[in-house]
Amino acid sequence: MTLAAAAAHPGFLSPTGIEIAFVLVGVATLGAALITVTTKQLVHAALWLVVALGGLAVEYLLLTAEFIAWVQVLIYVGSVVVLLLFGLMLTKAPIGRSPDADSENRWAALGVAVAAAAALVWVVVDAFRTTWIDLDGPAHGSTEATGAFLFRHWVLPFEALSVLLLAALVGAIVLSRKRSKEQS
């Protein structure tokens, strides 16, 4: 391969700016996720979860999947985390350090997390080992194609998720009302 051909096709050792940004945002997102699961303050964990989910949205933007990025922001950052914070407020969860947040099973949890991550990586690599993306062909990740696929094949899971979130909110309200009746 000539020097001009090598310059025309950058390889692994010459990353582009988007690839560098992808790695940096990925490291920041991983750090926020680790802080989310290791902090002993529930509200701080919810706020770090916002950072981690926002980092995933930025990763989707860097992959030019704008529709999925905005869905990530609207559904997960906007709805799920707000529902989690409302649940914390309605159940009168402790705002500061919570000794109940640490179950002393950190090593077992770490082992399960590493095993689950290894299994997930193995399944994904095995599933897509022979799959190649034609980068010169037409774009398949457009908003129209993604929306049509999601609403054709994934309507039932979306509805099930909305019912689950509604049940969690109703459960938090019921729990908070029972405690206030017991106190009076």
XYZ file of C-alpha atoms in Angstrom:
184
model
C 0.000 0.000 0.000
C 1.396 3.367 -0.940
C 1.673 6.308 1.428
C -1.075 8.213 -0.433
C -3.457 5.255 -0.187
C -2.741 4.904 3.535
C -3.471 8.597 4.058
C -6.754 8.303 2.136
C -7.964 5.432 4.359
C -7.196 6.168 8.011
C -6.769 3.057 10.096
C -7.073 2.099 13.720
C -4.033 4.093 14.804
C -5.236 7.346 13.247
C -8.655 8.031 14.791
C -10.880 10.863 13.658
C -12.187 13.589 15.945
C -15.572 11.876 16.222
C -13.920 8.621 17.308
C -11.893 10.436 19.954
C -15.015 12.240 21.194
C -16.872 8.893 21.241
C -14.210 7.314 23.458
C -14.020 10.333 25.794
C -17.802 10.517 26.205
C -17.873 6.754 26.717
C -15.292 6.968 29.510
C -17.219 9.825 31.161
C -20.470 7.853 30.860
C -18.847 4.774 32.372
C -17.520 6.895 35.250
C -20.966 8.365 35.889
C -22.507 4.883 35.829
C -19.931 3.618 38.331
C -20.610 6.556 40.641
C -24.357 5.879 40.263
C -24.065 2.368 41.631
C -21.447 3.075 44.289
C -22.781 6.221 45.955
C -24.619 5.862 49.257
C -26.858 8.895 48.700
C -29.993 8.028 46.750
C -30.602 11.474 45.289
C -26.975 11.728 44.150
C -27.348 8.305 42.524
C -30.403 9.547 40.608
C -28.548 12.671 39.467
C -25.506 10.658 38.350
C -27.942 8.404 36.490
C -29.062 11.508 34.571
C -25.422 12.131 33.609
C -24.935 8.510 32.513
C -28.121 8.446 30.439
C -27.260 11.834 28.948
C -23.854 10.462 27.984
C -25.571 7.625 26.153
C -27.676 10.167 24.269
C -24.484 11.973 23.223
C -23.053 8.650 22.041
C -26.149 8.125 19.887
C -25.685 11.612 18.433
C -22.072 10.812 17.608
C -23.296 7.674 15.823
C -25.712 9.886 13.810
C -28.789 8.263 15.355
C -30.562 11.509 16.224
C -33.994 9.946 16.661
C -32.730 7.381 19.177
C -30.769 10.117 20.983
C -33.879 12.242 21.457
C -35.905 9.216 22.515
C -33.165 8.515 25.084
C -33.406 12.070 26.402
C -37.198 12.257 26.432
C -38.001 8.810 27.801
C -35.095 7.912 30.043
C -33.661 11.220 31.190
C -36.961 13.051 31.120
C -39.440 10.455 32.305
C -37.761 7.577 34.100
C -35.406 9.683 36.215
C -38.145 12.187 37.060
C -40.378 9.261 38.065
C -37.533 7.885 40.189
C -37.052 11.240 41.918
C -40.815 11.563 42.512
C -40.791 8.064 43.985
C -37.952 9.041 46.308
C -39.801 12.161 47.398
C -43.195 10.503 47.822
C -41.867 7.585 49.859
C -39.893 9.986 52.050
C -36.620 8.203 51.323
C -33.608 9.577 53.192
C -31.969 12.469 51.363
C -28.515 12.190 52.936
C -26.323 9.161 53.497
C -28.363 6.016 53.855
C -26.942 3.044 55.748
C -29.649 0.893 54.143
C -28.147 1.555 50.699
C -25.157 -0.688 51.477
C -25.888 -4.379 51.929
C -22.257 -5.493 52.431
C -22.541 -7.746 49.378
C -20.305 -5.633 47.170
C -17.987 -8.482 46.145
C -20.869 -10.755 45.210
C -22.483 -7.904 43.256
C -19.181 -7.197 41.488
C -18.845 -10.863 40.550
C -22.380 -10.987 39.177
C -21.837 -7.724 37.273
C -18.589 -8.966 35.680
C -20.193 -12.301 34.750
C -23.245 -10.546 33.269
C -21.041 -8.131 31.306
C -18.909 -10.999 29.972
C -22.019 -12.943 28.963
C -23.492 -9.872 27.263
C -20.291 -9.173 25.322
C -20.037 -12.826 24.310
C -23.656 -12.949 23.102
C -23.363 -9.705 21.117
C -20.040 -10.669 19.523
C -21.357 -14.141 18.686
C -24.592 -12.747 17.235
C -22.903 -10.184 14.988
C -19.676 -12.019 14.132
C -20.467 -12.328 10.427
C -22.586 -9.194 10.080
C -21.079 -6.392 8.042
C -22.531 -2.969 7.444
C -22.398 -1.585 3.924
C -21.195 1.947 4.597
C -21.412 2.915 0.931
C -25.081 1.871 0.596
C -28.218 3.789 1.537
C -28.677 4.928 5.127
C -30.944 2.575 7.076
C -30.911 4.511 10.351
C -33.077 7.409 9.230
C -35.787 8.702 11.517
C -38.506 7.469 9.163
C -37.117 3.926 8.945
C -36.399 3.720 12.677
C -39.830 5.064 13.648
C -41.620 2.717 11.252
C -39.679 -0.268 12.615
C -40.237 0.683 16.241
C -43.951 1.281 15.926
C -44.461 -1.776 13.747
C -42.595 -4.270 15.935
C -42.229 -2.712 19.418
C -45.611 -1.141 20.224
C -46.500 -3.727 22.879
C -43.241 -3.288 24.875
C -43.706 0.505 24.809
C -47.227 0.135 26.180
C -46.064 -2.380 28.791
C -43.378 0.079 29.913
C -45.937 2.861 30.283
C -48.164 0.610 32.413
C -45.141 -0.371 34.535
C -44.197 3.275 35.113
C -47.784 4.130 36.012
C -47.898 1.218 38.474
C -44.655 2.395 40.078
C -46.044 5.906 40.518
C -49.312 4.614 42.003
C -47.329 2.311 44.312
C -45.217 5.212 45.546
C -48.332 7.258 46.274
C -49.969 4.349 48.135
C -46.829 3.764 50.212
C -46.559 7.431 51.137
C -50.241 7.634 52.131
C -50.032 4.542 54.353
C -47.106 6.011 56.268
C -48.842 9.341 56.778
C -52.005 7.566 58.088
C -49.892 5.454 60.483
C -48.178 8.559 61.847
C -51.465 10.383 62.569
